[in-house]
Tab-separated table of C-alpha atoms in Angstrom:
chain	number	residue	atom	x	y	z
A	1	MET	CA	133.967	128.166	44.672
A	2	ALA	CA	137.305	126.288	43.037
A	3	PHE	CA	138.521	126.824	47.021
A	4	ILE	CA	136.168	124.933	48.444
A	5	LYS	CA	136.472	122.411	45.957
A	6	ASN	CA	140.157	122.295	46.323
A	7	HIS	CA	140.044	121.477	50.119
A	8	LEU	CA	137.108	119.781	49.425
A	9	PHE	CA	139.231	117.193	47.027
A	10	LYS	CA	142.143	117.290	49.184
A	11	PHE	CA	140.167	115.888	51.853
A	12	SER	CA	139.364	113.124	50.427
A	13	ALA	CA	143.281	112.546	49.192
A	14	LYS	CA	143.833	112.432	52.742
A	15	TYR	CA	141.778	110.020	53.892
A	16	LEU	CA	140.868	107.578	51.284
A	17	SER	CA	142.793	104.766	52.733
A	18	LYS	CA	140.549	105.730	56.286
A	19	ILE	CA	137.403	105.836	54.554
A	20	THR	CA	138.501	102.383	52.607
A	21	VAL	CA	139.058	100.341	55.447
A	22	LEU	CA	136.341	102.028	57.412
A	23	ILE	CA	134.691	100.696	54.150
A	24	ALA	CA	135.671	97.473	54.969
A	25	LEU	CA	134.979	97.306	58.311
A	26	LEU	CA	131.525	98.721	58.137
A	27	PRO	CA	128.854	94.726	58.471
A	28	LEU	CA	126.485	94.321	55.725
A	29	PRO	CA	122.884	94.371	56.661
A	30	VAL	CA	122.239	91.390	58.970
A	31	LYS	CA	119.080	89.243	58.592
A	32	ALA	CA	119.396	86.885	61.396
A	33	ALA	CA	117.332	84.169	59.378
A	34	THR	CA	117.577	80.212	60.107
A	35	PHE	CA	116.091	78.013	57.612
A	36	LEU	CA	115.765	75.125	56.472
A	37	VAL	CA	115.993	73.502	52.372
A	38	THR	CA	114.610	70.404	51.994
A	39	GLU	CA	116.187	70.095	47.983
A	40	ARG	CA	120.773	69.091	48.480
A	41	ALA	CA	120.096	70.845	44.121
A	42	ALA	CA	118.721	73.835	45.836
A	43	PHE	CA	121.168	74.029	48.512
A	44	GLU	CA	123.572	75.399	46.399
A	45	SER	CA	126.749	74.592	48.010
A	46	ASN	CA	130.130	75.002	47.820
A	47	ASP	CA	131.795	72.965	50.016
A	48	GLN	CA	130.888	69.215	51.012
A	49	ILE	CA	132.933	66.230	52.904
A	50	ASN	CA	132.830	62.754	51.391
A	51	TRP	CA	132.686	60.159	53.392
A	52	SER	CA	134.716	57.659	51.787
A	53	SER	CA	137.865	60.605	52.822
A	54	LEU	CA	138.169	58.987	55.890
A	55	GLY	CA	139.136	55.152	54.712
A	56	SER	CA	138.389	51.932	53.946
A	57	THR	CA	135.168	50.648	53.825
A	58	PHE	CA	133.644	48.751	57.138
A	59	THR	CA	136.673	50.522	59.519
A	60	PRO	CA	135.599	51.323	63.512
A	61	LEU	CA	135.670	54.235	63.275
A	62	PRO	CA	135.428	55.851	67.335
A	63	ASN	CA	131.886	58.109	68.486
A	64	SER	CA	134.573	60.727	68.001
A	65	PHE	CA	136.328	61.809	64.839
A	66	SER	CA	138.086	64.345	62.885
A	67	ALA	CA	138.330	65.195	59.279
A	68	THR	CA	137.979	67.949	56.456
A	69	SER	CA	136.259	68.741	54.378
A	70	GLN	CA	137.534	69.178	50.168
A	71	GLY	CA	137.743	73.160	50.705
A	72	GLY	CA	139.968	72.921	53.515
A	73	LEU	CA	137.640	73.239	57.163
A	74	GLY	CA	137.965	71.301	59.481
A	75	LEU	CA	135.159	69.579	61.130
A	76	ARG	CA	134.282	67.217	63.962
A	77	VAL	CA	131.973	64.534	64.361
A	78	ASN	CA	130.306	63.359	68.044
A	79	ILE	CA	127.352	59.790	67.477
A	80	PRO	CA	127.149	59.112	71.251
A	81	SER	CA	127.371	55.570	72.128
A	82	THR	CA	125.513	52.768	73.004
A	83	ASN	CA	124.374	50.558	76.109
A	84	ASN	CA	124.039	47.444	73.843
A	85	PRO	CA	127.498	45.880	73.758
A	86	LEU	CA	126.110	44.108	69.970
A	87	ILE	CA	126.150	47.578	68.345
A	88	THR	CA	129.008	47.613	66.467
A	89	GLN	CA	131.053	51.313	66.381
A	90	PRO	CA	130.297	53.938	63.638
A	91	PHE	CA	132.110	52.781	60.125
A	92	VAL	CA	131.637	53.975	56.505
A	93	PHE	CA	130.391	51.988	53.799
A	94	GLN	CA	129.180	51.851	50.006
A	95	THR	CA	125.934	51.647	48.547
A	96	SER	CA	125.763	49.131	45.023
A	97	ASP	CA	122.922	47.509	43.158
A	98	ASN	CA	126.588	45.134	42.692
A	99	PRO	CA	125.668	41.200	44.038
A	100	GLY	CA	126.582	41.330	48.102
A	101	GLY	CA	125.997	44.910	47.514
A	102	ILE	CA	124.690	46.846	50.689
A	103	ARG	CA	120.639	48.673	48.883
A	104	THR	CA	119.329	52.270	50.483
A	105	ASN	CA	117.139	55.135	49.282
A	106	PHE	CA	120.956	56.320	48.853
A	107	ALA	CA	122.676	57.059	45.100
A	108	ASN	CA	123.889	54.529	43.755
A	109	GLY	CA	127.458	54.572	45.144
A	110	ASP	CA	127.399	57.082	47.605
A	111	TYR	CA	129.063	56.497	50.566
A	112	ILE	CA	127.562	56.453	53.222
A	113	LEU	CA	128.349	57.168	57.554
A	114	PHE	CA	126.118	55.004	59.489
A	115	ALA	CA	125.872	55.398	63.512
A	116	GLY	CA	126.259	51.429	64.551
A	117	ILE	CA	124.329	48.044	63.229
A	118	ASP	CA	123.495	45.423	65.794
A	119	VAL	CA	126.050	41.876	65.095
A	120	ARG	CA	124.537	39.796	64.294
A	121	ALA	CA	122.797	41.113	61.088
A	122	PHE	CA	126.094	39.565	59.865
A	123	GLY	CA	125.076	36.347	60.196
A	124	PRO	CA	122.512	34.377	58.704
A	125	ASN	CA	119.859	34.181	60.122
A	126	PRO	CA	119.312	38.534	61.183
A	127	PRO	CA	117.358	40.022	63.048
A	128	LEU	CA	114.289	42.023	61.530
A	129	PRO	CA	114.247	44.761	61.778
A	130	THR	CA	117.866	44.681	63.217
A	131	ASN	CA	118.868	47.052	66.211
A	132	GLY	CA	121.156	50.299	65.580
A	133	ASN	CA	122.884	53.509	66.724
A	134	PRO	CA	120.432	55.699	66.376
A	135	GLY	CA	122.856	58.460	67.353
A	136	PRO	CA	122.039	61.617	67.105
A	137	VAL	CA	125.379	62.383	64.845
A	138	THR	CA	126.791	66.021	65.438
A	139	ILE	CA	128.716	67.933	62.953
A	140	SER	CA	130.643	70.628	64.689
A	141	PHE	CA	132.999	73.471	62.520
A	142	ASP	CA	136.556	74.554	62.793
A	143	GLN	CA	134.861	78.015	61.471
A	144	PRO	CA	131.218	79.074	61.759
A	145	VAL	CA	129.518	78.723	58.070
A	146	PHE	CA	126.389	79.656	55.807
A	147	GLY	CA	124.997	76.543	56.036
A	148	ALA	CA	125.072	72.772	56.107
A	149	GLY	CA	123.030	69.476	55.049
A	150	THR	CA	123.190	66.140	54.086
A	151	GLN	CA	120.033	63.025	53.369
A	152	ILE	CA	119.581	61.071	56.204
A	153	VAL	CA	117.847	56.843	56.625
A	154	VAL	CA	116.877	55.394	59.377
A	155	ASP	CA	117.802	50.999	58.895
A	156	ASP	CA	115.218	48.919	58.723
A	157	VAL	CA	112.895	51.113	59.390
A	158	PHE	CA	109.780	52.187	56.489
A	159	GLY	CA	108.841	55.338	57.827
A	160	PHE	CA	110.204	58.141	60.727
A	161	ASP	CA	110.495	61.885	61.223
A	162	THR	CA	113.941	63.121	60.755
A	163	PHE	CA	114.717	65.940	63.460
A	164	VAL	CA	118.041	69.073	62.636
A	165	SER	CA	118.728	71.368	65.268
A	166	ALA	CA	121.130	74.438	63.905
A	167	PHE	CA	123.550	75.621	67.300
A	168	ASP	CA	125.826	79.309	66.878
A	169	SER	CA	129.348	79.479	68.472
A	170	THR	CA	128.176	79.866	71.796
A	171	ASN	CA	125.843	77.331	72.328
A	172	ASN	CA	122.126	79.331	71.169
A	173	LEU	CA	119.932	77.140	69.808
A	174	LEU	CA	119.533	79.079	65.863
A	175	GLY	CA	116.578	76.588	65.246
A	176	THR	CA	114.758	73.353	65.150
A	177	PHE	CA	113.740	71.651	62.293
A	178	SER	CA	111.878	69.231	61.191
A	179	ALA	CA	110.537	66.209	57.663
A	180	PRO	CA	109.227	62.992	57.236
A	181	GLY	CA	111.839	60.827	56.231
A	182	THR	CA	111.728	56.722	54.287
A	183	SER	CA	113.606	54.663	53.732
A	184	SER	CA	113.894	51.457	50.923
A	185	LEU	CA	116.444	49.364	48.981
A	186	LEU	CA	115.464	51.014	45.673
A	187	LEU	CA	118.797	53.263	44.658
A	188	ASP	CA	116.564	55.507	44.006
A	189	ASN	CA	118.040	59.012	45.561
A	190	SER	CA	115.402	59.850	47.639
A	191	ALA	CA	116.072	59.612	51.031
A	192	VAL	CA	114.516	63.236	52.911
A	193	PHE	CA	117.569	66.055	52.561
A	194	LEU	CA	117.770	68.013	55.752
A	195	GLY	CA	120.136	71.424	55.166
A	196	VAL	CA	120.056	74.454	57.861
A	197	ARG	CA	120.754	77.923	55.992
A	198	SER	CA	121.210	81.275	57.670
A	199	ASP	CA	121.637	84.488	56.122
A	200	ILE	CA	125.099	84.772	58.139
A	201	ALA	CA	128.138	81.917	58.517
A	202	ASN	CA	126.440	82.100	62.794
A	203	ILE	CA	126.166	78.387	61.894
A	204	SER	CA	128.729	76.265	64.317
A	205	ARG	CA	126.899	73.198	65.143
A	206	LEU	CA	124.585	70.945	63.286
A	207	VAL	CA	122.873	67.698	65.343
A	208	PHE	CA	120.650	65.760	63.826
A	209	SER	CA	118.463	62.703	64.987
A	210	THR	CA	114.936	61.169	64.527
A	211	SER	CA	112.244	59.300	66.125
A	212	ALA	CA	113.177	55.675	65.437
A	213	GLN	CA	115.136	55.670	68.771
A	214	GLN	CA	116.588	51.644	68.225
A	215	TYR	CA	117.300	51.965	65.126
A	216	GLY	CA	120.958	52.587	62.900
A	217	VAL	CA	121.008	55.976	61.859
A	218	ALA	CA	122.943	56.835	58.562
A	219	ILE	CA	123.845	59.757	56.211
A	220	ASN	CA	125.626	60.773	53.306
A	221	GLN	CA	127.722	63.307	52.123
A	222	VAL	CA	126.938	67.090	53.587
A	223	SER	CA	126.444	69.659	52.035
A	224	ILE	CA	128.557	72.925	53.158
A	225	ILE	CA	127.627	76.845	52.383
A	226	ALA	CA	130.995	78.196	53.476
A	227	VAL	CA	132.414	81.481	53.928
A	228	PRO	CA	133.754	83.049	50.513
A	229	GLU	CA	137.374	83.547	51.008
A	230	ALA	CA	137.228	87.248	48.845
A	231	ASN	CA	133.923	89.249	48.664
A	232	PRO	CA	133.698	90.921	45.428
A	233	THR	CA	131.188	93.373	45.821
A	234	LEU	CA	133.013	95.147	48.525
A	235	ALA	CA	136.485	95.000	46.687
A	236	ILE	CA	134.340	96.483	43.763
A	237	LEU	CA	132.797	98.811	46.044
A	238	ILE	CA	136.379	100.569	48.094
A	239	LEU	CA	137.850	100.113	43.691
A	240	GLY	CA	134.926	102.416	42.834
A	241	THR	CA	134.828	104.627	45.699
A	242	SER	CA	138.275	105.117	45.291
A	243	SER	CA	138.525	106.153	41.284
A	244	VAL	CA	135.963	108.399	42.049
A	245	ILE	CA	138.148	110.072	44.018
A	246	LEU	CA	140.853	110.182	42.241
A	247	ARG	CA	139.060	111.820	39.375
A	248	LEU	CA	137.736	114.193	40.721
A	249	ARG	CA	140.993	115.599	41.773
A	250	GLN	CA	142.221	115.032	38.306
A	251	ARG	CA	139.793	117.808	36.863
A	252	ALA	CA	140.147	120.097	39.514
């Protein structure tokens, strides 16, 4: 019996490094579920992109541009241009209750990415409701993520439907979701949140749109569930396996 135990421990020690590598390479159990979250507080993100990072407010942006999240994740934003020559380029503004500030139903102080609006909105007699760029707003990530989401509003439209579609790196549709949205001037953070989560990091692109095909769409900061740099559970498993084998060998 001692002979068998001794050979077993020698075998375990000999192949310890290979066992460790095998554990590291084995995929964890996969659930290919993709689902909608409509509350930012319940989204549990670990990264975000705040549009204040794009520079000064009201500076015209190209319809396609790159940005970087606070955690260093690269992403690309695309907003199709319209056929209306009066519609501005996309730009960023900040919601505010100060005199002359822009009031929305995002939170006071939020930086908003706005797809574009009829230039006559800045004149003395703006048309109401005012036409704008309806999007959609597409956000593509340099590295697939577990999830991402933002709040969304349509300018000058009280009620509308919002939509978000998620795609993987090979352009397979992971899911399309919708929720009713509203807009107002209350600065009460009531803008609907559309967040898509997955059990695996397979979300490479999100497309946000609304049912208001004539009016400007706006989103605030994007919450992201990025891939963590390390897997502590896996590290503990590897360390525990190594320790057990070494202790058994020492006892033998």
